Structure formats: C-alpha cells, structure tokens
Amino acid sequence: MTDGPAAASGTDAARAEQDAIIAALSPVVDGIAATFGSFCEVVVHDFRRPERSVVALAGSVTGRGVGGAMSEIGMKLLAAGDEARDELNYLTRTRDGKLVKSSTMVLRDSGGTAFGALCVNLDVTAVHQVHALVGGLAGVAAAPEAPPTTTFGDDITAVLDAIVDAGRLRRPEPWPQLSREERLELFRDLDRQGVFAVRGAVQQIAARLGISRASAYNYLAAARTAPEAPRGTARPATTAPQMTDD
C-alpha cells in the first residue's frame, strides 16, 4: 500500500502549516494589545494541546500565562471540531468579578481544519460602572442580564471542575439518586463541552462523581451510543442505576 506514507506526509504538511500560522500570529498579539492598552488581553490557543492551549499572550485581563488553559468557551469550540464558529462580542464575568467583553476567532488551515483560536478580551468593568452610573442619574438604567461566570486560569482541572459543577447544578440530586438516563445525559453534556478531549479528564470526572474510572468510561461509551430520551421525559419512580454499582 502506498497511501500510508502519503497520508503521513499530508498530516505532517498540515501540522507544519498550522505551526506556521501560530508562529505568524504570535507577534501580532503584542501589537493588538498595545493598541487597546492595559485593559486588553490577546491570546492564541492551540487546540492540539488542550491541557495547556495558551501558546501566545499579551495583557493580563484573565491572569493567565503561556501554557495556561482554555476556558469553558474554548472547550465548546474544541468539542465542535471543524464545525466551530467564531464567537464575537460576548460578555462574561471572571471569577474575581471582572466584566469582560470578548471575541474568539477560530483558526483554520487551508484544508478547513479548526486547530486553534485567536481571542481578544477587554476588561469593560469600569465602562459598565460608568454606564450604570450615568443611566441611574438619567433615570433610564435597566438591569442587564447577568453575564455567565467563566473560568480563566493556568490549570485545566479548574475549568473541568467548573463545567462539572454547572452540570450538577442542573441535576442537584446526589449521583446515586440519578436515573440511568440522567447519568447518561450528564456525560453527554460533558462530552458536548469538550471535557473528554482533555488528557486525564475521565479520571478527574470519576473522582468528582465518586465512581470508578471504569464506570466513567462505561457511562461515556453508553452516552455516545445510546439514543437520547425525548426532552421532558418523566423521571422514573425508581432511580436505581442500571449499569454499575458505582
């Protein structure tokens, strides 16, 4: 067979092109951040290394450094693969209370493969406070919808924990009380958010849920293959698990 070396060569060429794009963007982040000033942060993410995706960074809005992790938003783009789309002009709030306006642009090679992202984060906390003050003085202030809190940091485990916590908030019952379908849906949600693309995620999720790693793998496999129950399906009268004793 001759397609093996050719396929390998194509993969190498794609990786080389992706590396070149990231290398070309690295000095650009400094220029963009300098243009907008100290309230701006520009980040280049490499999706090929999700555990430490930050490969270039200028500014300090989110407190991350090179080698840091992507946020929940980046995880969703990672999970979307080549179907990922740009996320523009969205508001989030950091864990320490900063209001951040962001745009995340997906990086693609010439073959259309999504392999990274260029993110611009603006700290608009002060602008928001002035806007609220002026609106209040004018008597036209409206209570805006609270932006979601996003986890930024250098440790991917904190991001995974935040995603798990959000999922558990939607299902407040302890793990033993969840029905089989609720357990599978929790794993589907985590999978849709790119959690299991991170190395070691299954073990971390298992520890958070208090189940064995083998059980977590079983639930993940079932979540990816079993048909989803219709939305609004009534919770069974008994919630005893049907897969494992965990």
GROMACS .gro file of C-alpha atoms in nm:
model
  246
    1MET     CA    1   0.000   0.000   0.000
    2THR     CA    2   0.125   0.346  -0.083
    3ASP     CA    3  -0.135   0.562   0.086
    4GLY     CA    4   0.022   0.523   0.431
    5PRO     CA    5   0.332   0.739   0.369
    6ALA     CA    6   0.126   0.980   0.160
    7ALA     CA    7  -0.126   1.021   0.440
    8ALA     CA    8   0.153   1.072   0.691
    9SER     CA    9   0.310   1.331   0.463
   10GLY     CA   10  -0.022   1.511   0.436
   11THR     CA   11  -0.059   1.513   0.812
   12ASP     CA   12   0.293   1.648   0.853
   13ALA     CA   13   0.223   1.920   0.596
   14ALA     CA   14  -0.097   2.022   0.774
   15ARG     CA   15   0.081   2.035   1.109
   16ALA     CA   16   0.361   2.243   0.957
   17GLU     CA   17   0.106   2.486   0.813
   18GLN     CA   18  -0.073   2.512   1.147
   19ASP     CA   19   0.256   2.572   1.327
   20ALA     CA   20   0.339   2.847   1.075
   21ILE     CA   21   0.005   3.022   1.130
   22ILE     CA   22   0.053   3.021   1.506
   23ALA     CA   23   0.411   3.145   1.471
   24ALA     CA   24   0.292   3.430   1.246
   25LEU     CA   25   0.022   3.532   1.493
   26SER     CA   26   0.245   3.530   1.800
   27PRO     CA   27   0.396   3.876   1.739
   28VAL     CA   28   0.058   4.013   1.632
   29VAL     CA   29  -0.090   3.970   1.980
   30ASP     CA   30   0.154   4.226   2.121
   31GLY     CA   31   0.051   4.486   1.864
   32ILE     CA   32  -0.321   4.438   1.922
   33ALA     CA   33  -0.284   4.453   2.300
   34ALA     CA   34  -0.067   4.764   2.278
   35THR     CA   35  -0.327   4.933   2.056
   36PHE     CA   36  -0.609   4.890   2.309
   37GLY     CA   37  -0.399   4.941   2.621
   38SER     CA   38  -0.384   4.781   2.962
   39PHE     CA   39  -0.749   4.678   2.958
   40CYS     CA   40  -0.689   4.443   2.665
   41GLU     CA   41  -0.562   4.087   2.653
   42VAL     CA   42  -0.496   3.891   2.333
   43VAL     CA   43  -0.449   3.514   2.339
   44VAL     CA   44  -0.359   3.250   2.083
   45HIS     CA   45  -0.484   2.900   2.165
   46ASP     CA   46  -0.356   2.575   2.015
   47PHE     CA   47  -0.639   2.318   2.025
   48ARG     CA   48  -0.389   2.039   1.962
   49ARG     CA   49  -0.274   2.073   2.323
   50PRO     CA   50  -0.597   2.146   2.516
   51GLU     CA   51  -0.439   2.092   2.860
   52ARG     CA   52  -0.210   2.394   2.803
   53SER     CA   53  -0.358   2.562   2.499
   54VAL     CA   54  -0.226   2.917   2.553
   55VAL     CA   55   0.077   2.948   2.324
   56ALA     CA   56   0.097   3.328   2.294
   57LEU     CA   57  -0.043   3.601   2.516
   58ALA     CA   58  -0.022   3.976   2.570
   59GLY     CA   59  -0.201   4.156   2.852
   60SER     CA   60  -0.331   4.028   3.184
   61VAL     CA   61  -0.709   4.060   3.190
   62THR     CA   62  -0.769   3.694   3.280
   63GLY     CA   63  -0.447   3.640   3.474
   64ARG     CA   64  -0.324   3.355   3.256
   65GLY     CA   65   0.021   3.296   3.115
   66VAL     CA   66   0.170   3.098   2.829
   67GLY     CA   67   0.096   2.733   2.898
   68GLY     CA   68  -0.237   2.822   3.057
   69ALA     CA   69  -0.571   2.659   2.989
   70MET     CA   70  -0.866   2.746   2.772
   71SER     CA   71  -1.197   2.848   2.930
   72GLU     CA   72  -1.535   2.676   2.907
   73ILE     CA   73  -1.597   2.871   2.586
   74GLY     CA   74  -1.279   2.738   2.429
   75MET     CA   75  -1.374   2.387   2.539
   76LYS     CA   76  -1.703   2.414   2.349
   77LEU     CA   77  -1.519   2.523   2.035
   78LEU     CA   78  -1.281   2.231   2.077
   79ALA     CA   79  -1.577   1.993   2.103
   80ALA     CA   80  -1.733   2.138   1.787
   81GLY     CA   81  -1.427   2.041   1.583
   82ASP     CA   82  -1.432   2.172   1.227
   83GLU     CA   83  -1.792   2.290   1.280
   84ALA     CA   84  -1.670   2.551   1.530
   85ARG     CA   85  -1.779   2.907   1.456
   86ASP     CA   86  -1.646   3.244   1.569
   87GLU     CA   87  -1.792   3.380   1.891
   88LEU     CA   88  -1.799   3.760   1.871
   89ASN     CA   89  -1.873   4.038   2.121
   90TYR     CA   90  -1.993   3.824   2.409
   91LEU     CA   91  -1.983   3.918   2.776
   92THR     CA   92  -1.854   3.701   3.058
   93ARG     CA   93  -1.751   3.761   3.415
   94THR     CA   94  -1.429   3.630   3.565
   95ARG     CA   95  -1.421   3.451   3.899
   96ASP     CA   96  -1.278   3.767   4.059
   97GLY     CA   97  -1.562   3.983   3.928
   98LYS     CA   98  -1.423   4.149   3.614
   99LEU     CA   99  -1.671   4.208   3.335
  100VAL     CA  100  -1.504   4.100   3.011
  101LYS     CA  101  -1.612   4.160   2.653
  102SER     CA  102  -1.456   3.902   2.425
  103SER     CA  103  -1.432   3.779   2.068
  104THR     CA  104  -1.295   3.436   1.980
  105MET     CA  105  -1.197   3.370   1.619
  106VAL     CA  106  -1.134   3.012   1.506
  107LEU     CA  107  -0.802   2.942   1.334
  108ARG     CA  108  -0.813   2.708   1.033
  109ASP     CA  109  -0.557   2.569   0.795
  110SER     CA  110  -0.602   2.562   0.416
  111GLY     CA  111  -0.791   2.233   0.447
  112GLY     CA  112  -1.052   2.390   0.675
  113THR     CA  113  -0.936   2.209   0.988
  114ALA     CA  114  -1.000   2.409   1.306
  115PHE     CA  115  -0.686   2.387   1.516
  116GLY     CA  116  -0.682   2.695   1.738
  117ALA     CA  117  -0.830   3.033   1.817
  118LEU     CA  118  -0.735   3.399   1.846
  119CYS     CA  119  -0.911   3.561   2.142
  120VAL     CA  120  -0.942   3.929   2.231
  121ASN     CA  121  -1.055   4.004   2.587
  122LEU     CA  122  -1.141   4.358   2.700
  123ASP     CA  123  -1.192   4.445   3.066
  124VAL     CA  124  -1.503   4.663   3.048
  125THR     CA  125  -1.577   4.666   3.421
  126ALA     CA  126  -1.513   5.040   3.457
  127VAL     CA  127  -1.708   5.120   3.139
  128HIS     CA  128  -2.002   4.920   3.268
  129GLN     CA  129  -1.990   5.101   3.603
  130VAL     CA  130  -1.987   5.443   3.435
  131HIS     CA  131  -2.272   5.337   3.208
  132ALA     CA  132  -2.476   5.224   3.508
  133LEU     CA  133  -2.399   5.549   3.693
  134VAL     CA  134  -2.499   5.771   3.400
  135GLY     CA  135  -2.810   5.565   3.337
  136GLY     CA  136  -2.906   5.583   3.702
  137LEU     CA  137  -2.861   5.960   3.711
  138ALA     CA  138  -3.070   5.994   3.396
  139GLY     CA  139  -3.338   5.764   3.533
  140VAL     CA  140  -3.311   5.522   3.242
  141ALA     CA  141  -3.099   5.250   3.393
  142ALA     CA  142  -3.215   4.899   3.313
  143ALA     CA  143  -3.099   4.589   3.489
  144PRO     CA  144  -2.895   4.399   3.229
  145GLU     CA  145  -2.895   4.023   3.214
  146ALA     CA  146  -2.611   3.892   3.427
  147PRO     CA  147  -2.330   3.751   3.210
  148PRO     CA  148  -2.218   3.396   3.281
  149THR     CA  149  -1.916   3.343   3.502
  150THR     CA  150  -1.625   3.195   3.309
  151THR     CA  151  -1.322   3.014   3.448
  152PHE     CA  152  -0.988   3.152   3.330
  153GLY     CA  153  -0.667   3.008   3.463
  154ASP     CA  154  -0.350   2.816   3.401
  155ASP     CA  155  -0.489   2.488   3.537
  156ILE     CA  156  -0.726   2.295   3.311
  157THR     CA  157  -0.857   2.100   3.611
  158ALA     CA  158  -1.025   2.415   3.743
  159VAL     CA  159  -1.205   2.456   3.411
  160LEU     CA  160  -1.319   2.093   3.414
  161ASP     CA  161  -1.439   2.132   3.772
  162ALA     CA  162  -1.643   2.439   3.675
  163ILE     CA  163  -1.808   2.251   3.387
  164VAL     CA  164  -1.892   1.957   3.614
  165ASP     CA  165  -2.030   2.193   3.881
  166ALA     CA  166  -2.253   2.363   3.624
  167GLY     CA  167  -2.383   2.026   3.511
  168ARG     CA  168  -2.453   1.916   3.866
  169LEU     CA  169  -2.643   2.239   3.936
  170ARG     CA  170  -2.887   2.132   3.667
  171ARG     CA  171  -2.915   1.794   3.841
  172PRO     CA  172  -2.886   1.869   4.215
  173GLU     CA  173  -2.962   1.513   4.328
  174PRO     CA  174  -2.666   1.307   4.451
  175TRP     CA  175  -2.517   1.071   4.194
  176PRO     CA  176  -2.675   0.755   4.348
  177GLN     CA  177  -3.020   0.913   4.310
  178LEU     CA  178  -2.984   0.993   3.940
  179SER     CA  179  -3.161   0.767   3.694
  180ARG     CA  180  -2.962   0.590   3.426
  181GLU     CA  181  -3.079   0.838   3.161
  182GLU     CA  182  -2.988   1.135   3.383
  183ARG     CA  183  -2.641   0.991   3.430
  184LEU     CA  184  -2.602   0.941   3.056
  185GLU     CA  185  -2.727   1.293   2.988
  186LEU     CA  186  -2.471   1.434   3.230
  187PHE     CA  187  -2.196   1.254   3.040
  188ARG     CA  188  -2.341   1.373   2.707
  189ASP     CA  189  -2.333   1.731   2.832
  190LEU     CA  190  -1.970   1.696   2.941
  191ASP     CA  191  -1.880   1.536   2.609
  192ARG     CA  192  -2.052   1.813   2.411
  193GLN     CA  193  -1.845   2.067   2.601
  194GLY     CA  194  -1.516   1.903   2.504
  195VAL     CA  195  -1.430   1.774   2.851
  196PHE     CA  196  -1.314   1.433   2.736
  197ALA     CA  197  -1.072   1.577   2.481
  198VAL     CA  198  -0.850   1.667   2.777
  199ARG     CA  199  -0.599   1.408   2.886
  200GLY     CA  200  -0.686   1.260   3.225
  201ALA     CA  201  -1.038   1.406   3.222
  202VAL     CA  202  -1.214   1.072   3.271
  203GLN     CA  203  -1.022   1.005   3.591
  204GLN     CA  204  -1.092   1.356   3.721
  205ILE     CA  205  -1.463   1.332   3.640
  206ALA     CA  206  -1.483   0.990   3.805
  207ALA     CA  207  -1.326   1.129   4.123
  208ARG     CA  208  -1.567   1.424   4.128
  209LEU     CA  209  -1.868   1.195   4.089
  210GLY     CA  210  -1.740   0.935   4.334
  211ILE     CA  211  -1.735   0.649   4.085
  212SER     CA  212  -1.460   0.429   3.947
  213ARG     CA  213  -1.270   0.520   3.631
  214ALA     CA  214  -1.402   0.202   3.464
  215SER     CA  215  -1.759   0.308   3.539
  216ALA     CA  216  -1.691   0.654   3.398
  217TYR     CA  217  -1.561   0.500   3.075
  218ASN     CA  218  -1.870   0.278   3.059
  219TYR     CA  219  -2.104   0.574   3.102
  220LEU     CA  220  -1.915   0.774   2.840
  221ALA     CA  221  -1.930   0.488   2.588
  222ALA     CA  222  -2.302   0.442   2.653
  223ALA     CA  223  -2.367   0.817   2.630
  224ARG     CA  224  -2.206   0.823   2.286
  225THR     CA  225  -2.403   0.526   2.152
  226ALA     CA  226  -2.736   0.507   2.337
  227PRO     CA  227  -3.024   0.710   2.188
  228GLU     CA  228  -3.123   1.015   2.387
  229ALA     CA  229  -3.451   1.011   2.575
  230PRO     CA  230  -3.706   1.269   2.449
  231ARG     CA  231  -3.686   1.603   2.627
  232GLY     CA  232  -3.935   1.625   2.909
  233THR     CA  233  -3.942   1.251   2.967
  234ALA     CA  234  -4.075   1.188   3.316
  235ARG     CA  235  -3.827   1.082   3.578
  236PRO     CA  236  -3.882   0.714   3.667
  237ALA     CA  237  -4.042   0.641   4.001
  238THR     CA  238  -3.732   0.446   4.099
  239THR     CA  239  -3.392   0.592   4.024
  240ALA     CA  240  -3.181   0.287   4.091
  241PRO     CA  241  -2.889   0.275   3.845
  242GLN     CA  242  -2.895   0.003   3.584
  243MET     CA  243  -2.532  -0.002   3.474
  244THR     CA  244  -2.294  -0.040   3.766
  245ASP     CA  245  -2.289  -0.033   4.143
  246ASP     CA  246  -2.097   0.299   4.148
   0.00000   0.00000   0.00000
